[in-house]
Amino acid sequence: MPKWTLFALLFILILQAVAVGSAGEIEATRVWEHAFGSEILTLALAPDGSSFAVGTNRPGALYFYDRNGTLLWNHETGCPVYGSAVSKDGAYVVEGSDLVRVFTREGDLDWRWSSGYFAFSVAISPDGKYIAVGSDDSTVCLLRRGAGELWKYDTTGDVDTVAISADGSLVAAGADGQVYLLGKNGKKIWKKDAGKGIRSVAISPDGALIAVGSLDSRVHLYSSNGTLLWQYMADNRVHHVGITSDGRVVGASQDQAVYLLSKDGKLLWKETQPASVTAAVISDDGSLVLSGTGTGDQRVCMYALEMIAAVTTTQPTQPPTLPPVRTIETLPPVAEVPGAVPPEKSLFGFSTIFNRPLLQVLLLAGGVVLVGWIVMALYRRRR
């Protein structure tokens, strides 16, 4: 093979390697991580990213940290903590387990409430006034903190997930494969069949967008009027989703990855973890992401995200100043789960990273040059 043909092939391979090695349209820095002795069941991040909560399985406990990863307090329950929520500035922290408990930022018990059933999911409005609860009695409840139940809505199955808009006027819930959007008075606005097993819902602060994660490996995004805007196929079950003020969606998947998707459903960033990702949350401004893993790793990681200037005309979000990453012993990765759904492909069968226009142009140009050289070489050889 002529030397120029080898150079052309090498040129294209280099471009492909650069593309595969890129992190999409987001640069991410892991700024904090901590290993737990138990599976992470729930994560909650204050809207402004000032603090976060972690709920674990066995032994069941709720942990509360400040932005820098300093443990402020923890509450042991003796049973799994399936739900957690944090209000603005971390003023109130909600725990969903055998009871709904509300703590102050200092760790004092502010209020508690019981429906007589296990609270699988909780959400709190930023001002701390309203709390949504999903329980294993197939109900969604809206509470006024310190007062009690405002309304209750009956679903067709256990309510694994709830979310609330910033003003408390809308509550989203997932049960038995159905997504519900409820008004402040508990009236159903709409119900959608989103497929197999709704594991997580998230609602944008203004209530305009509802993100959904399901066991059929999909992330869904709905508008507030119930219109399905897009679906994104992960490589396995989607256990958790979160959403920013501008509609970016983070997803946690059993395929051992955290996904960040744009408002129109394009992959911006993907981070592989050593085990199934059980939870992922994002700050309102999209500058911080937290992920939590299950059996085989059992840790929480914090990432500072920054938009790459080349693909945005807005000022990049500056990552927060945080302490160095703690060194934690690397655990062996869990085996891949059989039956995973194949990932979506794009240009030439490679990952969606090739949707970046510059790389597409360079690849196409290299291909054209290579084909031209081959044709010329064959023509000269025949002469």
XYZ file of C-alpha atoms in Angstrom:
383
model
C 0.000 0.000 0.000
C 1.411 3.455 -0.945
C 2.717 5.633 1.886
C 0.166 8.363 1.203
C -2.656 5.807 1.705
C -1.240 4.851 5.098
C -0.982 8.521 6.065
C -4.600 9.101 5.045
C -5.809 6.157 7.111
C -3.743 7.305 10.071
C -5.245 10.801 9.726
C -8.805 9.454 9.986
C -7.947 7.135 12.892
C -6.438 10.047 14.820
C -9.580 12.097 14.274
C -11.707 9.216 15.508
C -9.546 8.760 18.593
C -9.841 12.457 19.399
C -13.597 12.232 19.033
C -13.952 9.155 21.216
C -11.713 10.671 23.881
C -13.755 13.862 24.060
C -16.300 14.388 26.842
C -19.002 15.836 24.622
C -19.878 19.469 25.132
C -19.106 19.432 28.863
C -15.844 19.356 30.765
C -16.234 17.666 34.154
C -13.899 17.608 37.140
C -14.376 15.107 39.934
C -13.884 17.265 43.012
C -15.072 15.022 45.837
C -15.881 11.394 46.529
C -16.643 9.310 49.575
C -17.179 5.572 50.005
C -20.054 4.318 52.148
C -20.511 0.891 53.673
C -23.945 0.627 52.126
C -25.766 0.985 48.823
C -26.757 4.566 47.960
C -30.556 4.666 47.614
C -31.176 8.395 47.351
C -29.383 11.697 46.788
C -30.726 15.221 47.176
C -28.990 18.491 46.333
C -30.052 21.942 47.507
C -31.193 23.989 44.475
C -28.221 26.340 44.869
C -25.776 23.463 45.378
C -24.898 24.613 48.904
C -25.501 21.227 50.570
C -26.656 17.702 49.876
C -28.157 14.620 51.528
C -27.375 10.921 51.086
C -29.683 8.055 52.050
C -28.379 4.492 52.423
C -29.786 0.981 52.573
C -28.189 -1.166 55.303
C -27.593 0.213 57.815
C -30.247 2.771 56.931
C -29.163 6.345 57.563
C -29.444 9.887 56.231
C -26.223 11.904 55.923
C -26.089 15.662 55.411
C -23.031 17.423 53.924
C -22.086 20.950 53.030
C -20.910 21.877 49.534
C -17.287 20.999 50.313
C -18.135 17.456 51.378
C -17.923 18.080 55.132
C -20.319 15.858 57.066
C -22.584 18.095 59.170
C -24.691 15.348 60.753
C -26.281 11.963 60.182
C -29.472 10.258 61.351
C -29.667 6.468 61.683
C -33.079 4.933 61.012
C -32.572 1.192 61.329
C -34.393 0.816 57.989
C -33.647 1.881 54.398
C -33.854 5.563 53.535
C -35.509 5.598 50.115
C -36.211 9.306 49.804
C -34.444 12.586 50.575
C -34.931 16.263 49.739
C -33.194 19.546 50.590
C -34.704 23.040 50.476
C -32.958 26.237 49.404
C -29.756 26.985 51.323
C -30.130 23.610 53.075
C -32.518 25.127 55.621
C -34.647 21.961 55.745
C -33.735 18.353 55.022
C -36.429 15.711 54.494
C -36.005 11.987 55.093
C -38.356 9.394 53.604
C -38.322 6.025 55.358
C -40.656 4.527 57.967
C -41.665 8.129 58.704
C -41.323 11.454 56.965
C -38.886 13.425 59.076
C -37.831 17.040 58.579
C -34.537 18.252 60.022
C -33.017 21.712 60.225
C -29.633 22.451 58.707
C -28.148 21.920 62.181
C -29.642 18.421 62.427
C -32.463 19.169 64.856
C -35.757 17.372 64.270
C -38.182 20.025 63.037
C -41.260 17.904 62.309
C -42.364 14.380 61.481
C -45.369 12.835 59.784
C -46.680 9.343 59.092
C -49.280 7.959 56.722
C -48.960 4.558 58.353
C -46.995 3.346 55.328
C -43.427 3.527 54.108
C -42.423 6.762 52.345
C -40.673 5.687 49.147
C -40.019 9.217 47.886
C -40.112 12.790 49.157
C -39.677 16.244 47.615
C -39.695 19.732 49.161
C -40.332 23.174 47.679
C -37.305 25.513 47.834
C -38.939 27.655 50.534
C -39.536 24.585 52.695
C -43.314 25.114 52.940
C -44.560 22.129 50.941
C -43.522 18.475 50.971
C -44.671 15.842 48.460
C -44.662 12.197 49.567
C -45.023 8.985 47.573
C -45.871 5.905 49.657
C -46.305 2.141 49.369
C -50.064 2.521 49.872
C -50.347 3.774 46.253
C -50.912 7.403 47.261
C -49.332 10.785 46.632
C -49.702 13.311 49.449
C -48.941 16.995 49.624
C -48.061 18.228 53.094
C -47.602 21.655 54.565
C -44.504 21.431 56.730
C -45.438 21.609 60.395
C -49.178 21.358 59.691
C -49.988 18.127 57.848
C -51.836 16.764 54.844
C -53.316 19.192 52.300
C -54.483 16.567 49.828
C -54.077 12.923 48.825
C -54.267 11.327 45.374
C -54.759 7.581 44.770
C -52.731 5.862 42.019
C -52.735 2.308 40.669
C -49.512 1.158 42.358
C -46.774 1.976 44.834
C -45.511 5.510 44.298
C -41.752 5.133 43.864
C -41.000 8.741 43.001
C -42.337 12.289 43.402
C -41.146 15.784 42.471
C -42.475 19.270 43.169
C -42.271 22.603 41.349
C -40.583 25.557 43.016
C -43.858 27.199 44.084
C -45.444 23.935 45.185
C -48.281 24.266 42.671
C -47.387 21.124 40.667
C -46.477 17.623 41.794
C -45.167 14.927 39.444
C -45.287 11.266 40.439
C -44.485 7.854 39.020
C -46.353 4.627 39.800
C -46.955 1.352 37.963
C -45.511 2.615 34.666
C -47.628 5.778 34.759
C -46.462 9.381 35.051
C -48.848 11.761 36.806
C -48.906 15.543 36.916
C -51.082 16.861 39.726
C -52.178 20.382 40.597
C -51.831 21.982 44.002
C -55.375 20.945 44.903
C -54.590 17.312 44.115
C -56.505 17.217 40.827
C -55.004 15.214 38.001
C -53.796 17.426 35.142
C -52.668 14.457 33.041
C -51.491 10.856 33.218
C -49.189 9.208 30.685
C -48.168 5.606 30.134
C -44.366 5.873 29.956
C -43.633 2.184 29.589
C -41.992 -0.209 31.986
C -41.389 0.796 35.603
C -41.107 4.507 36.390
C -38.207 4.820 38.816
C -37.735 8.571 38.949
C -39.353 11.877 38.007
C -37.956 15.398 38.193
C -39.708 18.692 37.499
C -38.025 21.913 36.435
C -38.314 24.759 38.963
C -40.877 26.600 36.803
C -42.900 23.425 36.270
C -42.547 23.634 32.481
C -40.646 20.330 31.993
C -40.916 16.879 33.564
C -38.066 14.360 33.227
C -38.707 10.644 33.712
C -36.408 7.650 34.155
C -37.738 4.139 33.507
C -36.776 0.477 33.658
C -36.962 0.163 29.862
C -33.643 2.063 29.721
C -35.178 5.378 28.678
C -35.021 8.978 29.784
C -38.198 10.830 28.788
C -38.891 14.549 28.739
C -42.454 15.897 28.830
C -43.799 19.422 28.645
C -46.208 20.623 31.329
C -49.134 20.000 28.955
C -48.194 16.317 28.652
C -46.471 16.413 25.263
C -43.594 13.944 24.940
C -40.668 16.059 23.707
C -38.054 13.313 23.360
C -36.755 9.982 24.623
C -33.134 8.959 25.051
C -32.057 5.318 25.177
C -29.415 4.459 27.769
C -27.619 1.097 27.830
C -29.677 -0.263 30.739
C -32.286 0.673 33.341
C -32.513 4.331 34.331
C -32.809 4.543 38.109
C -32.830 8.289 38.649
C -33.120 11.639 36.860
C -32.645 15.317 37.711
C -33.250 18.534 35.774
C -31.841 22.072 35.693
C -33.599 25.413 35.302
C -32.744 25.479 31.578
C -33.896 21.920 30.887
C -30.701 19.867 30.947
C -31.339 16.371 32.310
C -29.034 14.112 34.297
C -29.662 10.372 34.436
C -28.340 7.485 36.550
C -28.260 4.094 34.865
C -27.661 0.462 35.715
C -25.186 0.445 32.826
C -22.690 2.015 35.286
C -22.884 5.488 33.802
C -24.105 9.004 34.517
C -25.610 10.815 31.519
C -26.112 14.534 30.958
C -28.518 15.424 28.162
C -29.330 18.763 26.589
C -32.826 20.245 26.564
C -33.357 18.733 23.107
C -32.153 15.254 24.125
C -28.544 15.313 22.853
C -25.777 13.679 24.881
C -23.536 16.337 26.456
C -21.501 14.222 28.880
C -21.231 10.633 30.062
C -19.191 9.372 33.011
C -18.575 5.674 33.652
C -18.663 4.381 37.242
C -17.387 1.109 38.791
C -20.935 -0.103 39.561
C -24.595 0.490 38.795
C -25.480 4.170 39.326
C -28.486 4.282 41.639
C -28.926 8.051 41.947
C -27.862 11.275 40.219
C -28.853 14.878 40.886
C -27.882 18.256 39.445
C -27.957 21.819 40.767
C -30.430 24.289 39.266
C -27.674 26.065 37.336
C -26.112 22.821 36.111
C -22.705 23.475 37.659
C -22.718 20.506 40.072
C -23.663 16.848 39.632
C -23.778 14.185 42.336
C -23.856 10.472 41.591
C -24.258 7.487 43.887
C -23.513 3.814 43.229
C -24.840 0.506 44.495
C -23.403 -2.925 45.243
C -19.787 -3.250 44.171
C -18.785 0.370 44.819
C -21.162 2.218 47.189
C -19.835 5.727 46.924
C -20.945 9.284 46.179
C -19.024 11.423 43.679
C -19.339 15.163 43.067
C -18.502 16.699 39.675
C -18.035 20.348 38.747
C -19.260 20.925 35.190
C -18.169 23.580 32.724
C -19.500 24.252 29.227
C -16.822 24.132 26.527
C -16.535 27.618 25.020
C -16.292 26.295 21.442
C -19.863 24.992 21.486
C -21.667 27.745 23.355
C -22.033 31.490 22.997
C -22.822 31.994 26.666
C -20.276 32.562 29.426
C -19.144 29.169 30.786
C -20.223 28.301 34.306
C -17.222 28.505 36.587
C -16.730 25.388 38.724
C -16.854 25.948 42.489
C -13.724 26.026 44.612
C -13.664 22.703 46.396
C -11.069 20.591 48.217
C -8.962 17.992 46.356
C -10.432 14.585 45.627
C -10.070 12.146 48.487
C -8.134 9.018 47.605
C -10.337 5.975 48.086
C -9.455 2.347 47.453
C -10.628 1.236 44.026
C -13.111 -1.632 44.219
C -13.525 -4.241 41.448
C -16.302 -3.400 38.981
C -19.470 -5.484 39.029
C -20.244 -7.796 36.131
C -22.245 -6.392 33.280
C -25.963 -6.968 33.572
C -27.210 -9.354 30.850
C -29.837 -8.190 28.467
C -28.738 -4.584 28.298
C -30.300 -2.504 25.561
C -27.731 -1.613 22.835
C -26.695 2.059 22.826
C -27.872 4.380 20.121
C -25.390 4.943 17.288
C -24.710 7.861 15.032
C -22.164 8.748 12.334
C -20.436 5.640 10.885
C -21.721 3.543 13.796
C -19.639 5.365 16.393
C -20.970 7.008 19.544
C -23.033 10.184 19.548
C -19.841 12.132 20.188
C -19.561 12.369 16.367
C -22.561 14.687 16.315
C -20.092 17.504 16.906
C -20.014 19.474 13.625
C -16.259 20.120 13.483
C -15.412 16.439 13.840
C -17.970 15.506 11.181
C -16.425 17.965 8.708
C -12.882 16.748 9.385
C -13.870 13.096 9.077
C -15.759 13.730 5.843
C -12.864 15.720 4.385
C -10.377 12.994 5.295
C -12.613 10.355 3.700
C -12.961 12.345 0.471
C -9.175 12.842 0.241
C -8.549 9.134 0.871
C -11.013 8.028 -1.814
C -9.488 10.495 -4.292
C -5.984 9.240 -3.672
C -7.055 5.618 -4.112
C -8.811 6.369 -7.420
C -5.751 8.242 -8.731
C -3.443 5.406 -7.722
C -5.556 2.812 -9.521
C -5.749 5.007 -12.634
C -1.951 5.465 -12.745
C -1.344 1.750 -12.208
C -3.573 0.814 -15.185
C -1.661 3.277 -17.414
